[in-house]
Short mmCIF file of N, CA and C in Angstrom, two decimals:
data_model
loop_
_atom_site.label_atom_id
_atom_site.label_comp_id
_atom_site.label_asym_id
_atom_site.label_seq_id
_atom_site.Cartn_x
_atom_site.Cartn_y
_atom_site.Cartn_z
N MET N 1158 -31.33 18.59 41.29
CA MET N 1158 -30.83 17.84 40.16
C MET N 1158 -31.64 16.55 40.04
N SER N 1159 -32.06 16.21 38.84
CA SER N 1159 -32.81 14.97 38.64
C SER N 1159 -31.90 13.76 38.86
N LYS N 1160 -32.51 12.62 39.07
CA LYS N 1160 -31.73 11.39 39.27
C LYS N 1160 -30.89 11.09 38.03
N LEU N 1161 -31.46 11.31 36.86
CA LEU N 1161 -30.74 11.06 35.61
C LEU N 1161 -29.54 12.00 35.48
N ALA N 1162 -29.73 13.26 35.83
CA ALA N 1162 -28.64 14.23 35.77
C ALA N 1162 -27.57 13.91 36.81
N ALA N 1163 -27.99 13.49 38.01
CA ALA N 1163 -27.05 13.13 39.06
C ALA N 1163 -26.21 11.92 38.63
N ARG N 1164 -26.85 10.94 38.01
CA ARG N 1164 -26.15 9.75 37.55
C ARG N 1164 -25.14 10.11 36.47
N ALA N 1165 -25.52 10.99 35.55
CA ALA N 1165 -24.61 11.42 34.48
C ALA N 1165 -23.43 12.20 35.05
N ARG N 1166 -23.70 13.07 36.01
CA ARG N 1166 -22.63 13.86 36.62
C ARG N 1166 -21.67 12.95 37.39
N LEU N 1167 -22.20 11.99 38.16
CA LEU N 1167 -21.34 11.06 38.90
C LEU N 1167 -20.52 10.22 37.93
N PHE N 1168 -21.10 9.80 36.83
CA PHE N 1168 -20.36 9.06 35.81
C PHE N 1168 -19.13 9.86 35.38
N ASP N 1169 -19.33 11.14 35.11
CA ASP N 1169 -18.22 12.00 34.68
C ASP N 1169 -17.14 12.10 35.76
N ILE N 1170 -17.56 12.22 37.01
CA ILE N 1170 -16.59 12.31 38.12
C ILE N 1170 -15.80 11.01 38.23
N ILE N 1171 -16.50 9.87 38.19
CA ILE N 1171 -15.80 8.58 38.26
C ILE N 1171 -14.85 8.45 37.08
N HIS N 1172 -15.31 8.79 35.89
CA HIS N 1172 -14.46 8.67 34.71
C HIS N 1172 -13.21 9.53 34.84
N ASP N 1173 -13.37 10.75 35.31
CA ASP N 1173 -12.24 11.68 35.41
C ASP N 1173 -11.30 11.37 36.59
N ARG N 1174 -11.86 10.98 37.72
CA ARG N 1174 -11.07 10.82 38.94
C ARG N 1174 -10.66 9.38 39.26
N SER N 1175 -11.42 8.40 38.76
CA SER N 1175 -11.26 7.04 39.28
C SER N 1175 -11.10 5.94 38.24
N PHE N 1176 -11.11 6.26 36.98
CA PHE N 1176 -11.03 5.25 35.92
C PHE N 1176 -9.79 5.51 35.08
N GLY N 1177 -9.15 4.43 34.65
CA GLY N 1177 -7.99 4.59 33.77
C GLY N 1177 -7.61 3.29 33.10
N TYR N 1178 -6.70 3.43 32.15
CA TYR N 1178 -6.16 2.27 31.44
C TYR N 1178 -4.73 2.05 31.88
N GLY N 1179 -4.31 0.82 31.89
CA GLY N 1179 -2.97 0.43 32.29
C GLY N 1179 -3.05 -0.91 32.98
N GLU N 1180 -2.01 -1.71 32.83
CA GLU N 1180 -2.04 -3.05 33.43
C GLU N 1180 -2.05 -2.95 34.95
N ILE N 1181 -2.94 -3.74 35.53
CA ILE N 1181 -3.11 -3.72 36.98
C ILE N 1181 -3.49 -5.13 37.45
N THR N 1182 -3.09 -5.45 38.67
CA THR N 1182 -3.52 -6.70 39.29
C THR N 1182 -4.65 -6.36 40.24
N LEU N 1183 -5.79 -6.99 40.05
CA LEU N 1183 -6.98 -6.73 40.85
C LEU N 1183 -6.92 -7.50 42.18
N ALA N 1184 -7.78 -7.14 43.11
CA ALA N 1184 -7.85 -7.84 44.40
C ALA N 1184 -8.11 -9.33 44.21
N SER N 1185 -8.79 -9.69 43.13
CA SER N 1185 -9.09 -11.09 42.84
C SER N 1185 -7.85 -11.84 42.36
N GLY N 1186 -6.77 -11.10 42.05
CA GLY N 1186 -5.57 -11.71 41.51
C GLY N 1186 -5.52 -11.68 40.00
N ARG N 1187 -6.63 -11.34 39.38
CA ARG N 1187 -6.68 -11.26 37.92
C ARG N 1187 -5.93 -10.03 37.43
N LYS N 1188 -5.46 -10.11 36.20
CA LYS N 1188 -4.82 -8.97 35.53
C LYS N 1188 -5.87 -8.28 34.67
N SER N 1189 -5.72 -6.97 34.53
CA SER N 1189 -6.65 -6.21 33.71
C SER N 1189 -5.89 -5.06 33.05
N ASN N 1190 -6.42 -4.58 31.93
CA ASN N 1190 -5.81 -3.42 31.27
C ASN N 1190 -6.57 -2.13 31.56
N PHE N 1191 -7.55 -2.20 32.44
CA PHE N 1191 -8.24 -0.99 32.91
C PHE N 1191 -8.54 -1.15 34.39
N TYR N 1192 -8.72 -0.02 35.05
CA TYR N 1192 -8.94 -0.07 36.49
C TYR N 1192 -9.92 1.00 36.95
N PHE N 1193 -10.47 0.74 38.12
CA PHE N 1193 -11.27 1.71 38.85
C PHE N 1193 -10.65 1.82 40.23
N ASN N 1194 -10.34 3.02 40.65
CA ASN N 1194 -9.94 3.29 42.02
C ASN N 1194 -10.92 4.35 42.51
N LEU N 1195 -11.97 3.94 43.17
CA LEU N 1195 -13.03 4.87 43.54
C LEU N 1195 -12.70 5.76 44.74
N LYS N 1196 -11.56 5.54 45.39
CA LYS N 1196 -11.22 6.39 46.54
C LYS N 1196 -11.20 7.88 46.18
N PRO N 1197 -10.59 8.30 45.05
CA PRO N 1197 -10.64 9.72 44.71
C PRO N 1197 -12.06 10.26 44.52
N THR N 1198 -12.96 9.44 44.01
CA THR N 1198 -14.36 9.87 43.87
C THR N 1198 -15.04 9.91 45.23
N MET N 1199 -14.80 8.89 46.07
CA MET N 1199 -15.43 8.83 47.39
C MET N 1199 -14.94 9.94 48.31
N CYS N 1200 -13.73 10.45 48.06
CA CYS N 1200 -13.17 11.52 48.90
C CYS N 1200 -13.41 12.91 48.33
N ASP N 1201 -13.99 12.99 47.16
CA ASP N 1201 -14.36 14.26 46.54
C ASP N 1201 -15.73 14.68 47.09
N PRO N 1202 -15.90 15.93 47.53
CA PRO N 1202 -17.19 16.32 48.11
C PRO N 1202 -18.40 16.04 47.22
N GLU N 1203 -18.32 16.43 45.96
CA GLU N 1203 -19.46 16.19 45.07
C GLU N 1203 -19.61 14.70 44.77
N GLY N 1204 -18.50 14.02 44.54
CA GLY N 1204 -18.56 12.58 44.27
C GLY N 1204 -19.17 11.82 45.43
N ALA N 1205 -18.73 12.13 46.65
CA ALA N 1205 -19.26 11.46 47.84
C ALA N 1205 -20.76 11.71 47.99
N ALA N 1206 -21.16 12.96 47.78
CA ALA N 1206 -22.58 13.30 47.92
C ALA N 1206 -23.43 12.57 46.88
N LEU N 1207 -22.95 12.51 45.64
CA LEU N 1207 -23.72 11.84 44.59
C LEU N 1207 -23.75 10.33 44.80
N LEU N 1208 -22.63 9.74 45.22
CA LEU N 1208 -22.63 8.31 45.52
C LEU N 1208 -23.65 8.00 46.61
N ALA N 1209 -23.65 8.79 47.67
CA ALA N 1209 -24.58 8.57 48.78
C ALA N 1209 -26.02 8.75 48.31
N GLU N 1210 -26.29 9.80 47.58
CA GLU N 1210 -27.66 10.11 47.13
C GLU N 1210 -28.20 9.01 46.22
N LEU N 1211 -27.43 8.63 45.22
CA LEU N 1211 -27.91 7.63 44.28
C LEU N 1211 -28.03 6.25 44.92
N THR N 1212 -27.11 5.94 45.82
CA THR N 1212 -27.19 4.65 46.52
C THR N 1212 -28.37 4.63 47.48
N PHE N 1213 -28.54 5.70 48.24
CA PHE N 1213 -29.67 5.78 49.15
C PHE N 1213 -30.98 5.64 48.39
N ASP N 1214 -31.11 6.33 47.27
CA ASP N 1214 -32.33 6.22 46.45
C ASP N 1214 -32.55 4.79 45.98
N ALA N 1215 -31.46 4.11 45.59
CA ALA N 1215 -31.58 2.73 45.10
C ALA N 1215 -31.97 1.75 46.21
N LEU N 1216 -31.64 2.10 47.46
CA LEU N 1216 -31.88 1.20 48.59
C LEU N 1216 -33.09 1.58 49.44
N ARG N 1217 -33.67 2.71 49.17
CA ARG N 1217 -34.73 3.29 50.02
C ARG N 1217 -35.86 2.31 50.34
N GLU N 1218 -36.27 1.50 49.39
CA GLU N 1218 -37.42 0.61 49.57
C GLU N 1218 -37.05 -0.76 50.16
N ASP N 1219 -35.77 -0.99 50.46
CA ASP N 1219 -35.34 -2.31 50.93
C ASP N 1219 -35.48 -2.52 52.44
N ARG N 1220 -36.03 -1.55 53.16
CA ARG N 1220 -36.27 -1.66 54.62
C ARG N 1220 -35.03 -2.14 55.37
N LEU N 1221 -33.95 -1.40 55.22
CA LEU N 1221 -32.66 -1.78 55.80
C LEU N 1221 -32.47 -1.23 57.20
N ASP N 1222 -31.75 -2.01 58.01
CA ASP N 1222 -31.32 -1.55 59.33
C ASP N 1222 -29.89 -1.04 59.30
N TYR N 1223 -29.05 -1.70 58.49
CA TYR N 1223 -27.62 -1.37 58.45
C TYR N 1223 -27.09 -1.41 57.02
N VAL N 1224 -26.05 -0.60 56.80
CA VAL N 1224 -25.29 -0.60 55.57
C VAL N 1224 -23.82 -0.72 55.97
N GLY N 1225 -23.09 -1.60 55.28
CA GLY N 1225 -21.67 -1.75 55.61
C GLY N 1225 -21.01 -2.71 54.65
N GLY N 1226 -19.73 -2.98 54.93
CA GLY N 1226 -18.99 -3.90 54.10
C GLY N 1226 -17.56 -3.99 54.56
N LEU N 1227 -16.74 -4.57 53.73
CA LEU N 1227 -15.35 -4.80 54.07
C LEU N 1227 -14.55 -3.51 53.97
N GLU N 1228 -13.67 -3.30 54.99
CA GLU N 1228 -12.78 -2.16 54.87
C GLU N 1228 -11.92 -2.33 53.64
N MET N 1229 -11.56 -1.45 52.97
CA MET N 1229 -11.54 -0.02 53.05
C MET N 1229 -12.61 0.57 52.14
N GLY N 1230 -12.94 -0.11 51.07
CA GLY N 1230 -13.86 0.45 50.09
C GLY N 1230 -15.24 0.79 50.62
N ALA N 1231 -15.74 0.01 51.58
CA ALA N 1231 -17.09 0.25 52.07
C ALA N 1231 -17.17 1.35 53.11
N VAL N 1232 -16.07 1.68 53.76
CA VAL N 1232 -16.12 2.62 54.89
C VAL N 1232 -16.64 4.00 54.49
N PRO N 1233 -16.06 4.67 53.50
CA PRO N 1233 -16.61 5.99 53.16
C PRO N 1233 -18.03 5.92 52.61
N LEU N 1234 -18.34 4.86 51.88
CA LEU N 1234 -19.69 4.70 51.34
C LEU N 1234 -20.71 4.55 52.46
N ALA N 1235 -20.44 3.62 53.38
CA ALA N 1235 -21.38 3.37 54.48
C ALA N 1235 -21.58 4.62 55.33
N GLY N 1236 -20.51 5.33 55.61
CA GLY N 1236 -20.62 6.55 56.41
C GLY N 1236 -21.45 7.62 55.73
N ALA N 1237 -21.20 7.82 54.44
CA ALA N 1237 -21.95 8.84 53.70
C ALA N 1237 -23.43 8.47 53.58
N ILE N 1238 -23.71 7.19 53.33
CA ILE N 1238 -25.10 6.74 53.22
C ILE N 1238 -25.81 6.88 54.56
N ALA N 1239 -25.14 6.51 55.65
CA ALA N 1239 -25.75 6.64 56.98
C ALA N 1239 -26.08 8.09 57.29
N GLN N 1240 -25.15 8.99 57.01
CA GLN N 1240 -25.40 10.41 57.27
C GLN N 1240 -26.58 10.92 56.45
N LEU N 1241 -26.59 10.60 55.17
CA LEU N 1241 -27.69 11.05 54.31
C LEU N 1241 -29.02 10.45 54.76
N SER N 1242 -29.00 9.18 55.18
CA SER N 1242 -30.24 8.54 55.62
C SER N 1242 -30.84 9.28 56.82
N TRP N 1243 -29.99 9.78 57.69
CA TRP N 1243 -30.46 10.55 58.85
C TRP N 1243 -31.09 11.86 58.38
N LEU N 1244 -30.42 12.54 57.45
CA LEU N 1244 -30.94 13.80 56.93
C LEU N 1244 -32.26 13.61 56.19
N LYS N 1245 -32.46 12.43 55.60
CA LYS N 1245 -33.69 12.13 54.87
C LYS N 1245 -34.77 11.53 55.77
N ASN N 1246 -34.51 11.50 57.08
CA ASN N 1246 -35.46 10.98 58.06
C ASN N 1246 -35.81 9.51 57.81
N HIS N 1247 -34.80 8.75 57.38
CA HIS N 1247 -34.96 7.32 57.10
C HIS N 1247 -33.66 6.64 57.52
N PRO N 1248 -33.33 6.67 58.84
CA PRO N 1248 -31.99 6.28 59.29
C PRO N 1248 -31.63 4.82 59.04
N ILE N 1249 -30.42 4.66 58.50
CA ILE N 1249 -29.79 3.36 58.28
C ILE N 1249 -28.40 3.47 58.93
N ALA N 1250 -28.14 2.66 59.92
CA ALA N 1250 -26.85 2.72 60.63
C ALA N 1250 -25.75 2.08 59.78
N ALA N 1251 -24.51 2.46 60.06
CA ALA N 1251 -23.36 1.95 59.31
C ALA N 1251 -22.46 1.09 60.20
N PHE N 1252 -21.71 0.22 59.56
CA PHE N 1252 -20.70 -0.60 60.22
C PHE N 1252 -19.67 -0.96 59.16
N PHE N 1253 -18.56 -1.55 59.58
CA PHE N 1253 -17.65 -2.12 58.62
C PHE N 1253 -17.01 -3.37 59.19
N VAL N 1254 -16.57 -4.22 58.29
CA VAL N 1254 -15.93 -5.48 58.65
C VAL N 1254 -14.43 -5.33 58.42
N ARG N 1255 -13.66 -5.64 59.44
CA ARG N 1255 -12.20 -5.60 59.30
C ARG N 1255 -11.74 -6.82 58.50
N LYS N 1256 -10.70 -6.63 57.71
CA LYS N 1256 -10.12 -7.76 56.98
C LYS N 1256 -9.52 -8.75 57.97
N LYS N 1257 -9.02 -8.20 59.07
CA LYS N 1257 -8.45 -9.01 60.14
C LYS N 1257 -8.72 -8.27 61.45
N PRO N 1258 -9.33 -8.94 62.44
CA PRO N 1258 -9.59 -8.25 63.71
C PRO N 1258 -8.30 -7.70 64.32
N LYS N 1259 -8.42 -6.54 64.96
CA LYS N 1259 -7.26 -5.95 65.63
C LYS N 1259 -6.76 -6.91 66.71
N GLU N 1260 -5.47 -6.87 66.96
CA GLU N 1260 -4.89 -7.76 67.97
C GLU N 1260 -4.85 -7.11 69.35
N HIS N 1261 -5.46 -5.95 69.48
CA HIS N 1261 -5.52 -5.27 70.78
C HIS N 1261 -6.92 -4.67 70.93
N GLY N 1262 -7.16 -4.07 72.06
CA GLY N 1262 -8.47 -3.47 72.31
C GLY N 1262 -9.56 -4.52 72.35
N ALA N 1263 -10.68 -4.21 71.73
CA ALA N 1263 -11.84 -5.12 71.77
C ALA N 1263 -11.69 -6.30 70.80
N ARG N 1264 -10.72 -6.23 69.89
CA ARG N 1264 -10.45 -7.32 68.93
C ARG N 1264 -11.68 -7.68 68.09
N LEU N 1265 -12.36 -6.66 67.63
CA LEU N 1265 -13.59 -6.86 66.89
C LEU N 1265 -13.35 -7.09 65.40
N GLY N 1266 -14.16 -7.93 64.81
CA GLY N 1266 -14.16 -8.10 63.36
C GLY N 1266 -15.15 -7.16 62.71
N VAL N 1267 -16.26 -6.90 63.40
CA VAL N 1267 -17.29 -5.97 62.93
C VAL N 1267 -17.20 -4.72 63.80
N GLU N 1268 -16.98 -3.58 63.16
CA GLU N 1268 -16.81 -2.30 63.87
C GLU N 1268 -17.97 -1.36 63.61
N GLY N 1269 -18.21 -0.47 64.56
CA GLY N 1269 -19.22 0.56 64.40
C GLY N 1269 -20.45 0.36 65.27
N LEU N 1270 -20.52 -0.77 65.95
CA LEU N 1270 -21.67 -1.05 66.80
C LEU N 1270 -21.36 -0.63 68.24
N ALA N 1271 -22.33 -0.08 68.91
CA ALA N 1271 -22.17 0.30 70.31
C ALA N 1271 -22.18 -0.95 71.19
N ARG N 1272 -21.67 -0.82 72.39
CA ARG N 1272 -21.68 -1.95 73.33
C ARG N 1272 -23.11 -2.45 73.49
N GLY N 1273 -23.29 -3.75 73.33
CA GLY N 1273 -24.62 -4.36 73.46
C GLY N 1273 -25.42 -4.37 72.17
N GLU N 1274 -24.99 -3.63 71.17
CA GLU N 1274 -25.68 -3.59 69.88
C GLU N 1274 -25.16 -4.76 69.03
N THR N 1275 -26.05 -5.43 68.31
CA THR N 1275 -25.65 -6.55 67.45
C THR N 1275 -26.34 -6.46 66.10
N LEU N 1276 -25.88 -7.27 65.20
CA LEU N 1276 -26.50 -7.37 63.88
C LEU N 1276 -27.56 -8.46 63.85
N GLN N 1277 -27.72 -9.15 64.96
CA GLN N 1277 -28.67 -10.27 65.07
C GLN N 1277 -30.06 -9.87 64.58
N GLY N 1278 -30.53 -10.58 63.56
CA GLY N 1278 -31.88 -10.36 63.04
C GLY N 1278 -32.08 -9.07 62.26
N LYS N 1279 -31.03 -8.34 61.99
CA LYS N 1279 -31.15 -7.06 61.27
C LYS N 1279 -31.02 -7.26 59.76
N ARG N 1280 -31.72 -6.40 59.01
CA ARG N 1280 -31.66 -6.41 57.54
C ARG N 1280 -30.49 -5.53 57.10
N ILE N 1281 -29.59 -6.13 56.31
CA ILE N 1281 -28.33 -5.48 56.01
C ILE N 1281 -28.04 -5.51 54.52
N VAL N 1282 -27.47 -4.40 54.01
CA VAL N 1282 -26.93 -4.36 52.66
C VAL N 1282 -25.41 -4.25 52.79
N ILE N 1283 -24.72 -5.07 52.02
CA ILE N 1283 -23.27 -4.97 51.91
C ILE N 1283 -23.00 -4.06 50.71
N VAL N 1284 -22.21 -3.00 50.93
CA VAL N 1284 -21.84 -2.11 49.84
C VAL N 1284 -20.36 -2.27 49.53
N GLU N 1285 -20.03 -1.97 48.29
CA GLU N 1285 -18.66 -2.09 47.84
C GLU N 1285 -18.42 -1.05 46.76
N ASP N 1286 -17.19 -0.58 46.66
CA ASP N 1286 -16.89 0.43 45.65
C ASP N 1286 -16.80 -0.19 44.26
N VAL N 1287 -15.96 -1.21 44.09
CA VAL N 1287 -15.80 -1.89 42.81
C VAL N 1287 -15.83 -3.39 43.06
N THR N 1288 -16.56 -4.12 42.24
CA THR N 1288 -16.70 -5.56 42.42
C THR N 1288 -16.24 -6.28 41.16
N THR N 1289 -15.36 -7.26 41.36
CA THR N 1289 -14.89 -8.09 40.25
C THR N 1289 -15.53 -9.47 40.38
N THR N 1290 -15.01 -10.30 41.26
CA THR N 1290 -15.59 -11.63 41.47
C THR N 1290 -16.50 -11.66 42.70
N GLY N 1291 -16.42 -10.63 43.52
CA GLY N 1291 -17.24 -10.57 44.72
C GLY N 1291 -16.57 -11.10 45.97
N GLY N 1292 -15.30 -11.50 45.87
CA GLY N 1292 -14.61 -12.10 47.00
C GLY N 1292 -14.58 -11.23 48.25
N SER N 1293 -14.31 -9.94 48.10
CA SER N 1293 -14.26 -9.05 49.25
C SER N 1293 -15.63 -8.91 49.91
N ALA N 1294 -16.65 -8.73 49.09
CA ALA N 1294 -18.00 -8.60 49.64
C ALA N 1294 -18.45 -9.90 50.30
N ILE N 1295 -18.02 -11.03 49.78
CA ILE N 1295 -18.39 -12.31 50.39
C ILE N 1295 -17.75 -12.46 51.76
N LYS N 1296 -16.54 -11.92 51.95
CA LYS N 1296 -15.92 -11.93 53.29
C LYS N 1296 -16.81 -11.15 54.27
N ALA N 1297 -17.28 -9.99 53.83
CA ALA N 1297 -18.17 -9.19 54.69
C ALA N 1297 -19.49 -9.91 54.91
N LEU N 1298 -20.03 -10.49 53.87
CA LEU N 1298 -21.29 -11.24 53.95
C LEU N 1298 -21.17 -12.37 54.98
N ASP N 1299 -20.07 -13.11 54.92
CA ASP N 1299 -19.85 -14.21 55.87
C ASP N 1299 -19.77 -13.70 57.31
N ALA N 1300 -19.07 -12.58 57.51
CA ALA N 1300 -18.94 -12.01 58.86
C ALA N 1300 -20.30 -11.56 59.40
N VAL N 1301 -21.11 -10.96 58.53
CA VAL N 1301 -22.44 -10.49 58.94
C VAL N 1301 -23.34 -11.68 59.27
N ARG N 1302 -23.30 -12.70 58.44
CA ARG N 1302 -24.11 -13.89 58.72
C ARG N 1302 -23.66 -14.55 60.02
N GLU N 1303 -22.36 -14.60 60.24
CA GLU N 1303 -21.82 -15.17 61.48
C GLU N 1303 -22.30 -14.38 62.70
N ALA N 1304 -22.50 -13.08 62.52
CA ALA N 1304 -22.99 -12.22 63.60
C ALA N 1304 -24.52 -12.26 63.72
N GLY N 1305 -25.18 -13.06 62.87
CA GLY N 1305 -26.63 -13.21 62.97
C GLY N 1305 -27.43 -12.26 62.12
N GLY N 1306 -26.76 -11.46 61.28
CA GLY N 1306 -27.47 -10.52 60.42
C GLY N 1306 -27.99 -11.18 59.16
N GLU N 1307 -29.01 -10.58 58.59
CA GLU N 1307 -29.61 -11.06 57.35
C GLU N 1307 -29.17 -10.14 56.21
N VAL N 1308 -28.30 -10.63 55.36
CA VAL N 1308 -27.85 -9.84 54.21
C VAL N 1308 -28.91 -9.96 53.13
N VAL N 1309 -29.58 -8.84 52.85
CA VAL N 1309 -30.67 -8.86 51.88
C VAL N 1309 -30.22 -8.44 50.48
N LEU N 1310 -29.00 -7.89 50.40
CA LEU N 1310 -28.52 -7.39 49.11
C LEU N 1310 -27.03 -7.06 49.21
N VAL N 1311 -26.33 -7.25 48.08
CA VAL N 1311 -24.99 -6.68 47.91
C VAL N 1311 -25.14 -5.64 46.81
N TYR N 1312 -24.66 -4.43 47.10
CA TYR N 1312 -24.79 -3.31 46.16
C TYR N 1312 -23.42 -2.70 45.93
N THR N 1313 -23.02 -2.64 44.68
CA THR N 1313 -21.71 -2.07 44.35
C THR N 1313 -21.88 -0.83 43.48
N MET N 1314 -20.88 0.04 43.56
CA MET N 1314 -20.91 1.24 42.73
C MET N 1314 -20.58 0.88 41.28
N VAL N 1315 -19.55 0.02 41.09
CA VAL N 1315 -19.16 -0.40 39.74
C VAL N 1315 -18.97 -1.92 39.74
N ASP N 1316 -19.71 -2.58 38.88
CA ASP N 1316 -19.57 -4.02 38.67
C ASP N 1316 -18.69 -4.24 37.45
N ARG N 1317 -17.54 -4.86 37.65
CA ARG N 1317 -16.64 -5.16 36.53
C ARG N 1317 -17.18 -6.30 35.66
N GLU N 1318 -18.25 -6.94 36.10
CA GLU N 1318 -18.92 -8.01 35.34
C GLU N 1318 -17.96 -9.18 35.04
N GLU N 1319 -17.25 -9.61 36.08
CA GLU N 1319 -16.29 -10.69 35.93
C GLU N 1319 -16.57 -11.83 36.91
N GLY N 1320 -17.86 -12.11 37.16
CA GLY N 1320 -18.21 -13.27 37.96
C GLY N 1320 -18.92 -12.99 39.27
N ALA N 1321 -18.99 -11.75 39.69
CA ALA N 1321 -19.62 -11.45 40.99
C ALA N 1321 -21.08 -11.87 41.03
N ALA N 1322 -21.84 -11.55 39.99
CA ALA N 1322 -23.27 -11.87 40.00
C ALA N 1322 -23.49 -13.36 40.21
N GLU N 1323 -22.69 -14.17 39.54
CA GLU N 1323 -22.81 -15.62 39.67
C GLU N 1323 -22.41 -16.08 41.08
N ASN N 1324 -21.36 -15.50 41.63
CA ASN N 1324 -20.92 -15.88 42.97
C ASN N 1324 -21.93 -15.48 44.04
N PHE N 1325 -22.55 -14.32 43.88
CA PHE N 1325 -23.58 -13.92 44.85
C PHE N 1325 -24.82 -14.79 44.71
N ALA N 1326 -25.15 -15.17 43.48
CA ALA N 1326 -26.29 -16.08 43.28
C ALA N 1326 -26.04 -17.40 44.01
N LYS N 1327 -24.81 -17.93 43.93
CA LYS N 1327 -24.45 -19.16 44.65
C LYS N 1327 -24.57 -18.97 46.15
N ALA N 1328 -24.28 -17.75 46.62
CA ALA N 1328 -24.37 -17.44 48.06
C ALA N 1328 -25.80 -17.13 48.48
N GLY N 1329 -26.72 -17.07 47.51
CA GLY N 1329 -28.13 -16.82 47.81
C GLY N 1329 -28.45 -15.39 48.15
N VAL N 1330 -27.70 -14.44 47.56
CA VAL N 1330 -27.91 -13.02 47.86
C VAL N 1330 -28.10 -12.23 46.57
N PRO N 1331 -29.13 -11.40 46.48
CA PRO N 1331 -29.29 -10.54 45.31
C PRO N 1331 -28.12 -9.56 45.18
N PHE N 1332 -27.84 -9.17 43.95
CA PHE N 1332 -26.71 -8.29 43.65
C PHE N 1332 -27.18 -7.24 42.65
N ARG N 1333 -26.88 -5.98 42.96
CA ARG N 1333 -27.19 -4.88 42.05
C ARG N 1333 -26.01 -3.94 42.01
N SER N 1334 -25.98 -3.11 40.96
CA SER N 1334 -24.90 -2.14 40.84
C SER N 1334 -25.43 -0.81 40.33
N LEU N 1335 -24.69 0.23 40.65
CA LEU N 1335 -25.01 1.56 40.15
C LEU N 1335 -24.57 1.69 38.69
N TYR N 1336 -23.36 1.19 38.39
CA TYR N 1336 -22.80 1.21 37.03
C TYR N 1336 -22.21 -0.15 36.70
N LYS N 1337 -22.08 -0.41 35.41
CA LYS N 1337 -21.36 -1.57 34.88
C LYS N 1337 -20.07 -1.04 34.25
N ALA N 1338 -18.99 -1.80 34.36
CA ALA N 1338 -17.71 -1.38 33.80
C ALA N 1338 -17.82 -1.07 32.32
N ALA N 1339 -18.64 -1.84 31.61
CA ALA N 1339 -18.78 -1.66 30.16
C ALA N 1339 -19.23 -0.24 29.80
N GLU N 1340 -19.96 0.42 30.70
CA GLU N 1340 -20.41 1.78 30.43
C GLU N 1340 -19.20 2.72 30.27
N PHE N 1341 -18.13 2.46 31.03
CA PHE N 1341 -16.94 3.31 30.99
C PHE N 1341 -16.03 2.95 29.84
N LEU N 1342 -16.12 1.71 29.38
CA LEU N 1342 -15.25 1.26 28.30
C LEU N 1342 -15.74 1.71 26.94
N LYS N 1343 -16.97 2.20 26.86
CA LYS N 1343 -17.57 2.62 25.59
C LYS N 1343 -17.05 3.97 25.11
N ILE N 1344 -16.49 4.76 26.03
CA ILE N 1344 -16.06 6.11 25.62
C ILE N 1344 -14.56 6.21 25.45
#
């Protein structure tokens, strides 16, 4: 399947499984009359494969060591991208940032790293399913920077275009998206 055909097919899956109208309160606290819940797309076999493929293709030239982000939205994305990167002979390891470190066990804020493995000096992309103002991704960005990692990009599947680009610019990090919310509002 061509990249253009894959993007069109994924658009249809997101539209059918993950997009809708109705009043909702977003993670940012804002109210909206439309929503994206990408979990049904990320848990669909074809949706997961297309998200991983298109994201991997978009990130291939960024010389990344790790892909990850804030739980919960980044976890299936990072895992799928890591698996595909291995199959494409261009491995990118995955991790995720907990919203709050566990109060037992290792009490880690950043999960997925083996004992002795760190993000220190590594090139990292923060991924997110849907981005409004960027607050969730900035939490992950801060945790990665605190761990010594270099965040080279924030990449989201759907940008709601409600301030994230400006907030990432203030944080000094490039921001790209697979889709813009306006694309879904046109139909």
